[in-house]
Coordinates of C-alpha atoms and ligand atoms in Angstrom, one line a residue:
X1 CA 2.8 25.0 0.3
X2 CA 5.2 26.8 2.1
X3 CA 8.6 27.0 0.9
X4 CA 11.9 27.5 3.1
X5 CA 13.3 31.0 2.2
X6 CA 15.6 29.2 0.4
X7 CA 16.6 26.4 -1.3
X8 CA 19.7 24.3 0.7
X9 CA 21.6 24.7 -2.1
X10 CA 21.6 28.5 -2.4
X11 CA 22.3 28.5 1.7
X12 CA 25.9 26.7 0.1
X13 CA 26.1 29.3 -2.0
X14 CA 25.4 32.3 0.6
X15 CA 28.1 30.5 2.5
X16 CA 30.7 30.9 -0.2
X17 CA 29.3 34.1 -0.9
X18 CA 30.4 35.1 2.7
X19 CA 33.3 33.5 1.9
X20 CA 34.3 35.7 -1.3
X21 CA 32.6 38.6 1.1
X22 CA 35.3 38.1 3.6
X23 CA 38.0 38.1 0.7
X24 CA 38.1 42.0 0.4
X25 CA 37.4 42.8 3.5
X26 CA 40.5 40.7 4.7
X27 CA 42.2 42.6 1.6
X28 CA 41.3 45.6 3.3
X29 CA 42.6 44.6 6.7
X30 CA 45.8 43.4 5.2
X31 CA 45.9 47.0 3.4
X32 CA 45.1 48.8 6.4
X33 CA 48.5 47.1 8.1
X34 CA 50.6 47.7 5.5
X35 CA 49.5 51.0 5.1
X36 CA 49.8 51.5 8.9
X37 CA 53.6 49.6 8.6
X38 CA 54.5 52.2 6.1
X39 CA 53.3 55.0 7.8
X40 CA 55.3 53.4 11.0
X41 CA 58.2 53.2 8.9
X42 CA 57.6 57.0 8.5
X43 CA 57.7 57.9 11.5
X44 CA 60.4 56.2 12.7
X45 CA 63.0 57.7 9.6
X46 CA 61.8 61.0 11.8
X47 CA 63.7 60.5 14.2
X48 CA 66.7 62.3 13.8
X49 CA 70.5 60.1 14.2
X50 CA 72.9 59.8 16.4
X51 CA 75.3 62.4 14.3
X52 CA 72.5 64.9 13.8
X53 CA 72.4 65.1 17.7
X54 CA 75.9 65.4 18.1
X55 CA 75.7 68.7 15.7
X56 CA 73.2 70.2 18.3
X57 CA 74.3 72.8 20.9
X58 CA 73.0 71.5 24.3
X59 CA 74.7 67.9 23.2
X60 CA 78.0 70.3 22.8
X61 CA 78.1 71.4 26.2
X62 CA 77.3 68.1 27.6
X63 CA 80.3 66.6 26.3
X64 CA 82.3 69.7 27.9
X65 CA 80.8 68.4 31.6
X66 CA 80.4 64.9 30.9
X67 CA 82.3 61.6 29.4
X68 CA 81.2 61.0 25.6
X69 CA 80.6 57.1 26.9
X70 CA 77.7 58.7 28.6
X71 CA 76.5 61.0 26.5
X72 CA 76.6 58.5 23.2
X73 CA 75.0 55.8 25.8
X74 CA 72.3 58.6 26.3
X75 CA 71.3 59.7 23.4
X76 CA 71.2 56.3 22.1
X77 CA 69.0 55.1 25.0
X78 CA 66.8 58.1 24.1
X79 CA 65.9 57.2 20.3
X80 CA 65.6 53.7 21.4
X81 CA 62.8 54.5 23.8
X82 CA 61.4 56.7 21.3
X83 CA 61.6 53.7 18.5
X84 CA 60.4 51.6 20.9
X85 CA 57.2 53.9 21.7
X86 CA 56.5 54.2 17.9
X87 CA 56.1 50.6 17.5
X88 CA 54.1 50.1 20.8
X89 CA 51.3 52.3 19.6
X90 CA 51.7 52.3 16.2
X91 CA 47.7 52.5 15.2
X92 CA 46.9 53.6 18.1
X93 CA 48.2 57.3 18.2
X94 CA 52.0 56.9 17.5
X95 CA 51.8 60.0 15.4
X96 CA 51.1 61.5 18.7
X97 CA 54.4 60.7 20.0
X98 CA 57.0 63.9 20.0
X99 CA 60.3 62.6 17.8
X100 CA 61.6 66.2 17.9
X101 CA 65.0 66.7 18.2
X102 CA 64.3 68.5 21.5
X103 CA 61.6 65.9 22.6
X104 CA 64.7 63.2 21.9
X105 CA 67.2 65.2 24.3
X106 CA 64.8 66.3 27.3
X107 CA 64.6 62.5 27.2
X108 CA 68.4 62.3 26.7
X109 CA 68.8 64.7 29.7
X110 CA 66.9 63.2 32.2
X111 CA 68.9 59.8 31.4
X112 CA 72.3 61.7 31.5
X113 CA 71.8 62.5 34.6
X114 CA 71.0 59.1 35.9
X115 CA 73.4 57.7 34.4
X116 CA 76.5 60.5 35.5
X117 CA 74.8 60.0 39.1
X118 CA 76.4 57.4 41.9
X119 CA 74.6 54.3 41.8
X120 CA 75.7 54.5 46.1
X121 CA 73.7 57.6 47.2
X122 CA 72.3 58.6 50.1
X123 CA 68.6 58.6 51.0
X124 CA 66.2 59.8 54.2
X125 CA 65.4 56.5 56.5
X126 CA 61.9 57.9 57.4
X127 CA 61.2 54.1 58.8
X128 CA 62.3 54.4 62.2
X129 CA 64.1 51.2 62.1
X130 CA 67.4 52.2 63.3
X131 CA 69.9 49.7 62.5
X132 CA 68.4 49.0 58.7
X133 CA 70.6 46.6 57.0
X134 CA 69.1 47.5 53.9
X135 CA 69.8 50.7 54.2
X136 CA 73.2 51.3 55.4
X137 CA 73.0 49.8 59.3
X138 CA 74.6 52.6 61.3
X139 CA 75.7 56.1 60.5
X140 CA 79.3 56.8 61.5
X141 CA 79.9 59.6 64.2
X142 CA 81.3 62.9 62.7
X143 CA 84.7 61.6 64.9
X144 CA 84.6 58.4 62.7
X145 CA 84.0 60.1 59.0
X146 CA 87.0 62.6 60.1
X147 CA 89.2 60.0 61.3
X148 CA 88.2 58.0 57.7
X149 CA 89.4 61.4 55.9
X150 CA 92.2 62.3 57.1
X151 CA 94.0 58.3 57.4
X152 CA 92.8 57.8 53.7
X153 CA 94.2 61.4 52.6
X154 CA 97.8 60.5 53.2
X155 CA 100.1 57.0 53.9
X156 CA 99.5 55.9 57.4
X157 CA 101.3 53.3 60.1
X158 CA 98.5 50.9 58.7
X159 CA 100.9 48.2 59.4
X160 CA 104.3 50.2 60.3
X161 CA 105.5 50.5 64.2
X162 CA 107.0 53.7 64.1
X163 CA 108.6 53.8 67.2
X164 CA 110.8 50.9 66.7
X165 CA 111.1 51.9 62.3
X166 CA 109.3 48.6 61.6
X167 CA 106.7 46.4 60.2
X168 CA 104.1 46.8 62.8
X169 CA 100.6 45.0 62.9
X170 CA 97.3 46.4 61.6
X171 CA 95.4 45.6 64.6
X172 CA 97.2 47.1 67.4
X173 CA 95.0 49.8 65.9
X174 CA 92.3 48.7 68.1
X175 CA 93.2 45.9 70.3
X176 CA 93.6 48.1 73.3
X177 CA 91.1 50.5 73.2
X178 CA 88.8 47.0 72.9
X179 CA 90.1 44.9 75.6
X180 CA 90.1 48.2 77.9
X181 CA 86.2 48.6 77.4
X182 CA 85.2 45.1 77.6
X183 CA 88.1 43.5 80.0
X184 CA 88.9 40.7 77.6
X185 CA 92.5 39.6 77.4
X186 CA 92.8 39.8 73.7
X187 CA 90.6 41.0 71.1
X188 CA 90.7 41.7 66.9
X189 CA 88.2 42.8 64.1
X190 CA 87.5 41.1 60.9
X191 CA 85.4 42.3 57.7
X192 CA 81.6 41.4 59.6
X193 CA 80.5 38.9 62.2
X194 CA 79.9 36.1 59.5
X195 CA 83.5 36.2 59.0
X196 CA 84.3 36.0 62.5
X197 CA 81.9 32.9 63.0
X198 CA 83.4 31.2 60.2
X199 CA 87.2 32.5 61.3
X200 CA 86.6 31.4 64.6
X201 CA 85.0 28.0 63.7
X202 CA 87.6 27.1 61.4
X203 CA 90.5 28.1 63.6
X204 CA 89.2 25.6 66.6
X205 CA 86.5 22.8 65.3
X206 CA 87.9 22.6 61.5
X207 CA 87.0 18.6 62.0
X208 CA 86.0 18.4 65.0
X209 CA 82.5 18.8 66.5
X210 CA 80.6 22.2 67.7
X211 CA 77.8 21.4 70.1
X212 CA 74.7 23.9 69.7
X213 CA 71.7 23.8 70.5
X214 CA 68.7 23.3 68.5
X215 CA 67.3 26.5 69.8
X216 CA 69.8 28.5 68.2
X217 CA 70.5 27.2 64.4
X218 CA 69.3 30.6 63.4
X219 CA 69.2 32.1 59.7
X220 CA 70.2 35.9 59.9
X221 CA 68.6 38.2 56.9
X222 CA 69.4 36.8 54.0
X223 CA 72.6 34.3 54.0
X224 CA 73.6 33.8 57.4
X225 CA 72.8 30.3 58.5
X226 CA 75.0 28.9 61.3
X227 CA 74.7 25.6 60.2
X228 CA 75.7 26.3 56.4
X229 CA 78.6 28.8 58.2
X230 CA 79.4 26.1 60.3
X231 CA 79.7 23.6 57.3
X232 CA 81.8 25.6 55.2
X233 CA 84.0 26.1 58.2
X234 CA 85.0 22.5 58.1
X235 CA 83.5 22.1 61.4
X236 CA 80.7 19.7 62.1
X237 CA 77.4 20.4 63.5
X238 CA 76.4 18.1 66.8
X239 CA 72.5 19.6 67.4
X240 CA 71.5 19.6 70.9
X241 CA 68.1 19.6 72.7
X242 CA 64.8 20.3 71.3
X243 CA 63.8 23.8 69.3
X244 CA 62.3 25.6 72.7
X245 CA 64.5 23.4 75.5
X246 CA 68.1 22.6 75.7
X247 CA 69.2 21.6 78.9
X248 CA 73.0 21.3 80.4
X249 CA 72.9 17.9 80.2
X250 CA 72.2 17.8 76.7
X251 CA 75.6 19.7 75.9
X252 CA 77.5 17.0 78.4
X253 CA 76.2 13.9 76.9
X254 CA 77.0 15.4 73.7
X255 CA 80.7 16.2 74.4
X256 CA 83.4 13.4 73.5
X257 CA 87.1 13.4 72.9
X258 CA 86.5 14.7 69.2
X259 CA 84.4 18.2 70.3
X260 CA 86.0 21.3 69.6
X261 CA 83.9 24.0 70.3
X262 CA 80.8 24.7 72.6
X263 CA 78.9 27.2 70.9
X264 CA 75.5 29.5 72.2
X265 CA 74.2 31.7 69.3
X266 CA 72.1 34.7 70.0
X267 CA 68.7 34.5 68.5
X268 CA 69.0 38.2 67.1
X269 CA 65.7 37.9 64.6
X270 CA 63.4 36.1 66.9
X271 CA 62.1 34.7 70.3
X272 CA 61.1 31.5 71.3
X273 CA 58.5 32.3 74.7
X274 CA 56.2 29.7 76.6
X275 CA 57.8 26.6 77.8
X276 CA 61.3 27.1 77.5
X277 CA 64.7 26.2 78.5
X278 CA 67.8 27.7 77.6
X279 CA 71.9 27.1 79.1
X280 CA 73.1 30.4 80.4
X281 CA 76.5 31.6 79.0
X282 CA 77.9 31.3 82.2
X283 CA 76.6 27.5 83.2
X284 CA 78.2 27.1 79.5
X285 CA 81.6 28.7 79.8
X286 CA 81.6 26.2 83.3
X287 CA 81.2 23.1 81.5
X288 CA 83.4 23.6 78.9
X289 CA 86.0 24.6 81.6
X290 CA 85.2 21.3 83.1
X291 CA 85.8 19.1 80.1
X292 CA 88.7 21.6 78.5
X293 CA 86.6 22.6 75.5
X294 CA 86.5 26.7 74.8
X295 CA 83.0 28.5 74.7
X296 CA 82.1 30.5 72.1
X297 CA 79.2 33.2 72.6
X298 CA 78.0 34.8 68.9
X299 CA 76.7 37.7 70.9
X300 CA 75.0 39.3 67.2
X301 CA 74.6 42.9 67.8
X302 CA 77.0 43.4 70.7
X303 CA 76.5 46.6 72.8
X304 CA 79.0 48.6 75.1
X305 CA 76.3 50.6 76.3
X306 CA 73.9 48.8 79.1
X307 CA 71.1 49.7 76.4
X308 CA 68.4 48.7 79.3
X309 CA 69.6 51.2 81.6
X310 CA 68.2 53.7 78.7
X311 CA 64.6 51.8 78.6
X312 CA 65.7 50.0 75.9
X313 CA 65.6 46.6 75.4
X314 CA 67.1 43.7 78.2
X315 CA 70.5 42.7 76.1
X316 CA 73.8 42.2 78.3
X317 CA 76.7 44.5 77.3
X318 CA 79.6 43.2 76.0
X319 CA 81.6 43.0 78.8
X320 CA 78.4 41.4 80.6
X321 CA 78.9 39.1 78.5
X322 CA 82.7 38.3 78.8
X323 CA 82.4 38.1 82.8
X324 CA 79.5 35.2 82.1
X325 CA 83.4 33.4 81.4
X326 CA 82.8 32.4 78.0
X327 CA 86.1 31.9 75.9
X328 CA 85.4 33.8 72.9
X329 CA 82.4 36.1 72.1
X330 CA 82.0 37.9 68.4
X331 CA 79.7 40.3 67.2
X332 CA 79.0 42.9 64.8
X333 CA 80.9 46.8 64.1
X334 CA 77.9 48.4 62.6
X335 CA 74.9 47.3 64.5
X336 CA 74.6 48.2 68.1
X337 CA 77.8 49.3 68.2
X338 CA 77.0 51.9 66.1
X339 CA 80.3 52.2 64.0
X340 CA 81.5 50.8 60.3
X341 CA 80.8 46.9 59.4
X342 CA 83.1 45.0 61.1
X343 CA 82.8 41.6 63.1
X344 CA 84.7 41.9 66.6
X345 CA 86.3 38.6 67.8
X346 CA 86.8 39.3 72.1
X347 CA 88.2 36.3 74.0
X348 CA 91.6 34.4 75.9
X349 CA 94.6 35.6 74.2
X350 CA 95.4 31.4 73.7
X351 CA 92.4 31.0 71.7
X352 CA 92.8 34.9 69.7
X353 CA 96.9 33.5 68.9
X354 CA 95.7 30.9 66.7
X355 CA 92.5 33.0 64.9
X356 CA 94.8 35.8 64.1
X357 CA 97.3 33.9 62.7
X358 CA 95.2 31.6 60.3
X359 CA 95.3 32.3 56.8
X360 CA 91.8 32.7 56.5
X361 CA 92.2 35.8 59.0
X362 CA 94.0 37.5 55.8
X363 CA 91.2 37.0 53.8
X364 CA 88.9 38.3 55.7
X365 CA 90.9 40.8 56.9
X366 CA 89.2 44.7 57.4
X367 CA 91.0 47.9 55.9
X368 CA 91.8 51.2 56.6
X369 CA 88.9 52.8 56.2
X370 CA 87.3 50.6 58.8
X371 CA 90.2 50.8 61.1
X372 CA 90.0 54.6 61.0
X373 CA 86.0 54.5 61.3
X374 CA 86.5 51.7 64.1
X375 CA 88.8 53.0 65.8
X376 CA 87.6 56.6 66.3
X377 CA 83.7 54.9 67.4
X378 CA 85.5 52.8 69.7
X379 CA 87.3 55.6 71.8
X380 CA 83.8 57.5 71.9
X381 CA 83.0 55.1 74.2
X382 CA 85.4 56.2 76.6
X383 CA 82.6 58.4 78.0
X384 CA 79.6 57.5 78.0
X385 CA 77.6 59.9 78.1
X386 CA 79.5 61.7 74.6
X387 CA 78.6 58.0 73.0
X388 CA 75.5 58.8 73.6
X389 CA 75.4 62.1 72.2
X390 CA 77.6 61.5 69.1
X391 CA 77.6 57.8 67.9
X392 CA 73.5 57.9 65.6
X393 CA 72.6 54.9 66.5
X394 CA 73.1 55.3 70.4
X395 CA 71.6 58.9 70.0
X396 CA 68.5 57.8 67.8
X397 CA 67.9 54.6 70.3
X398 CA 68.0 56.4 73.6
X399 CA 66.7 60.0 72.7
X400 CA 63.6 61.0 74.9
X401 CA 60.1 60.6 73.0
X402 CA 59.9 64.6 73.9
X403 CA 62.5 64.8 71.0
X404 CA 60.9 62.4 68.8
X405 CA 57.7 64.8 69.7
X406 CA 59.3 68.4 68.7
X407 CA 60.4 66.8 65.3
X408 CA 57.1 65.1 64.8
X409 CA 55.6 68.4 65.5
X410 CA 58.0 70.5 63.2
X411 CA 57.4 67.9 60.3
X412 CA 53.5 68.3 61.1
X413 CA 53.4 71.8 61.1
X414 CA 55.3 72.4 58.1
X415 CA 53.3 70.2 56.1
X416 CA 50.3 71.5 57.2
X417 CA 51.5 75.3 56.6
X418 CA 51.0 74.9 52.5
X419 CA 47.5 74.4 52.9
X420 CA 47.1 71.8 50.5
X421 CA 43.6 70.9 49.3
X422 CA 42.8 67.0 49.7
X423 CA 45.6 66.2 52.5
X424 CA 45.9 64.9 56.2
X425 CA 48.0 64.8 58.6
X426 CA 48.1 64.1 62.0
X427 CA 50.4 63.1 64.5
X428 CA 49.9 59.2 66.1
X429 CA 51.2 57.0 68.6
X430 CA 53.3 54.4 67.0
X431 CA 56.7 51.8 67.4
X432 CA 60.0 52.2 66.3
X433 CA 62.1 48.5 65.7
X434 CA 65.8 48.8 66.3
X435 CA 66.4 46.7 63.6
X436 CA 69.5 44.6 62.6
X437 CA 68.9 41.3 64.6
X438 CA 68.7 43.6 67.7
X439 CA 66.1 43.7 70.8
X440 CA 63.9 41.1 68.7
X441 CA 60.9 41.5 70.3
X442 CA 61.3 45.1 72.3
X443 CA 59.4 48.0 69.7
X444 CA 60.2 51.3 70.9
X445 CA 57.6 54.0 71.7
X446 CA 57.9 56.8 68.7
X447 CA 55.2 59.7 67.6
X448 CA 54.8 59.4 64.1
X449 CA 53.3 61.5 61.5
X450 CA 50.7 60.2 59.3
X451 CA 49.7 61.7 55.9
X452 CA 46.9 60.7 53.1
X453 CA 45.5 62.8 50.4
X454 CA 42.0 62.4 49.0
X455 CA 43.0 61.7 45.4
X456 CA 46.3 59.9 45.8
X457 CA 46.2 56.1 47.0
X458 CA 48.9 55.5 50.3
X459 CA 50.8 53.1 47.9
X460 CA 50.9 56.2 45.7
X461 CA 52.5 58.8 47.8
X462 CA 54.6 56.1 48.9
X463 CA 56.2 55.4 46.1
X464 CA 56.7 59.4 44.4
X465 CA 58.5 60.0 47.9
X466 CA 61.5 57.0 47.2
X467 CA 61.4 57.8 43.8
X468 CA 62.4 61.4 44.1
X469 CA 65.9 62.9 45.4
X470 CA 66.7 62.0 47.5
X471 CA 64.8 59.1 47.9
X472 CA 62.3 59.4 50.9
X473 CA 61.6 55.6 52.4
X474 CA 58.4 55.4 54.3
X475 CA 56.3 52.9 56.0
X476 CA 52.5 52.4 55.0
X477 CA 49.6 51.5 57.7
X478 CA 46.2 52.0 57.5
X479 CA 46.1 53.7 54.3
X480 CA 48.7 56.4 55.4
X481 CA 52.0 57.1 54.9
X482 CA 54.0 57.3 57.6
X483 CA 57.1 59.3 59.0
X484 CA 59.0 57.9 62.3
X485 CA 61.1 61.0 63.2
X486 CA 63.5 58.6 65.2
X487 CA 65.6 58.0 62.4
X488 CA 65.2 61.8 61.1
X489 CA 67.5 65.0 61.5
X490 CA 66.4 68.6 61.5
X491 CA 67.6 69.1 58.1
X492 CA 66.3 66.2 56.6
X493 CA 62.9 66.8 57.7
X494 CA 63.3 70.1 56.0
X495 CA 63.9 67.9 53.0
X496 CA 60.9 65.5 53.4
X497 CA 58.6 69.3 53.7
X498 CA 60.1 69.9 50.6
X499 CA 59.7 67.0 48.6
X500 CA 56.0 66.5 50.1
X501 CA 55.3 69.9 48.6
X502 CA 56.9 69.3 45.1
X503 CA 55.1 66.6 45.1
X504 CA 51.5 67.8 45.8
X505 CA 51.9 70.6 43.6
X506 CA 52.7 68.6 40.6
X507 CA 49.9 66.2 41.5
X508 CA 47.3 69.5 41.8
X509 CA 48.9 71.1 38.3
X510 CA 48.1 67.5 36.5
X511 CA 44.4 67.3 37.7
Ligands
LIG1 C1 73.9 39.9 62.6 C2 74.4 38.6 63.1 C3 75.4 37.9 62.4 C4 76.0 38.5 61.1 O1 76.7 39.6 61.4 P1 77.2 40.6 60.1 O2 78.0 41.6 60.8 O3 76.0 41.0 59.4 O4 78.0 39.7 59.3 C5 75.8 36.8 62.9 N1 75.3 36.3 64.1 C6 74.3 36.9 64.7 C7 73.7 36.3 66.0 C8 73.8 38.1 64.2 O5 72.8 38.7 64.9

């Protein structure tokens, strides 16, 4: 007879004998984390306080250079992370973890600084995108940051007419120099072009309809929506036509004793092609003539420089634009233009009356800083071929390829000269974007130059360059990291060769 191993009963019993098994070992477990939250505890009472730092010599000579907010906020911050890093890996190497009193304020350092430097810095647009609203839109001419300098450093006839000892106005600052380059009759400036949109759609349709066409109800980066602008403007919105064809009879039928504005909106971030129809400005500006209702042209970008004539892009210039005959055009200060964010309102002095003398105009009103700026960028364009030459954005749009070469080439070569082990660069054939809701669809021929190293991913070197100082922004394609010298000076290449180096050197003297 064979017999099971054994009996059912003792199989119970071997069960509860696993059961009293487990008992200790759980013991154990529990013991091992409350020995382990003890020895945590440990640790952490190593860390030294807040007063004991204070007593410490470097902390001393911070406070000489720096506000005690900062330096309490630092050092705080400091044993926190350390605190924080204790618990994190406590079992699994916390006793590792450096809670000296130096270890604490090289930490404490390194956030000091951070937090003493401007959160509003300047970095190196390595993109090529010219007017990058993320990044600052336009540079202002050396003429423009002088003019901002000196009208800030002292009081100014901001609003004074000193010739007749009186309150003046603050845009007789630049309403000549405007309506002299563009031929309009009147012209002002308010804080951007969404504020001239709205300004100029409350002023004339508050109630009443604006007529626009489907084609056009265009969403601008990241809050500009003419129909929510136009909402908010208390005018309302009478769509037109189909999303690729608006025709002029689609605007007449629409117009009726209640319309108050006809309104064509430049497509800035995109391009409807194939089978298309759109109303020129000018047939436009002639039916609103026709039926007494003012035309309104948002022009976007807005350039005084016939951009095309340059190879660049097919826009009209702004006074293009105001012979088409429209009523009112606006556009924007810091894009094409190439000066501070403003939003230019152009038009017939009987419709610019009533928009400068609404009270929204107040609130939306620019300062001195952009007067100064404006003002200086707008007499630039007195001659040509200076705008060129001085205004960035002009300069970085129009300069020949052979420039873009020479300072691909210099960046190229002074990577190269270190010798690093593991990286490549080459010089390729790319396109630049203008950027900013300008030229939509026209990319600009650019050399750029293209880096990747053998042990460090694309995304990699990407992200050490912006992370450094200054921060270095790049595009990635194809694995490499690329650098459009369009956007790039002399002296901030020298920067990038610099920070490329730093950076490769640290990566070799960690492997
Ligand atoms: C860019 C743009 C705006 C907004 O201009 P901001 O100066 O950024 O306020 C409005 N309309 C059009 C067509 C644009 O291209």
């Amino acid at each position: 007879m064979t017999h099971p191993p054994f009996p059912v009963k003792d199989r119970d019993d071997l069960g509860s004998a696993l059961i009293t098994a487990k008992a200790p070992i759980k013991l154990l477990i529990f013991n091992g984390i409350y020995v382990m939250l003890l020895s945590m505890q440990e640790l952490l009472r190593q860390l030294p306080s807040v007063d004991d730092l204070l007593k410490e010599d470097r902390v001393k000579a911070w406070l000489v250079t720096h506000p005690r907010v900062l330096v309490l906020d630092a050092l705080r911050t400091a044993l926190d992370k350390k605190r924080k890093a204790v618990i994190e890996r406590s079992g699994k190497g916390a006793q590792e973890i450096d809670l000296s009193v130096p270890a604490v304020l090289n930490s404490a350092e390194g956030i000091l600084t951070e937090l003493s430097s401007p959160s509003l810095r300047p970095l190196i647009n390595a993109t090529g995108v010219v007017v990058h609203t993320n990044l600052g839109r336009s540079l202002l001419s050396e003429a423009a940051i002088e003019r901002v300098i000196e009208v800030n450093r002292s009081y100014s006839n901001l609003e004074y007419d000193i010739a007749a000892g009186e309150r003046g106005k603050r845009y007789t600052h630049i309403e000549g120099i405007l309506t002299r380059l563009t031929g309009a009759e009147a012209a002002t400036a308010v804080n951007n072009n969404a504020a001239a949109v709205l300004l100029c759609l409350n002023t004339l349709a508050r109630g009443k309809e604006v007529v626009v066409s489907r084609g056009e109800l265009v969403e601008i980066g990241g809050s500009f929506r003419v129909p929510e602008v136009m909402e908010r403007s208390g005018a309302i919105l009478r769509e037109v036509g189909a999303t690729n064809k608006t025709h002029l009879k689609d605007y007449q039928k629409a117009i009726n004793e209640n319309t108050g504005l006809l309104l064509k909106v430049h497509t800035s971030n995109y391009k409807i092609v194939g089978f298309t129809k759109e109303v020129s400005p000018a047939e436009l500006a002639a039916l609103g003539k026709k039926h007494k209702v003012p035309v309104m042209w948002d022009l976007g970008s807005g350039s005084f420089l016939d951009l095309a004539s340059y190879g660049v892009g097919d826009e009209p210039t702004v006074k293009q634009a105001m012979d088409a005959g429209v009523d009112i055009l606006t556009f924007s200060g810091d894009k094409l233009l190439g000066g501070p964010q403003a939003g230019m309102v152009l038009g017939k002095k009987q419709y610019l009356d009533p928009i400068r003398s609404n009270p929204l105009a107040r609130a939306l009103r620019i300062d001195k800083m952009t007067l100064a700026a404006l003002e200086a960028t707008l007499n630039q364009y007195l001659d040509e071929a200076k705008a060129v030459r001085e205004i960035p954005t002009l300069w970085m749009l129009t300069q020949p390829l052979t420039e873009i070469e020479r300072k691909a080439d210099l960046l190229a070569t002074r990577i190269r000269s270190v010798g690093h082990v593991g990286l490549s660069v080459a010089i390729q054939d790319d396109l630049s974007q203008t950027g900013g809701g300008a030229l939509p669809t026209g990319k600009l021929p650019t050399k750029v130059v293209a880096i990747c190293h053998k042990a460090m991913s694309a995304n990699q070197l990407e992200s050490r360059l912006r992370l450094g100082q200054p921060a270095i922004i790049t595009r990635i394609k194809e694995g490499m990291v690329l650098f459009d010298p369009r956007t790039l000076s002399d002296k901030e290449i020298g920067k990038i060769v610099e920070a490329v180096h730093k950076l490769l050197q640290e990566a070799a003297g960690s492997r």
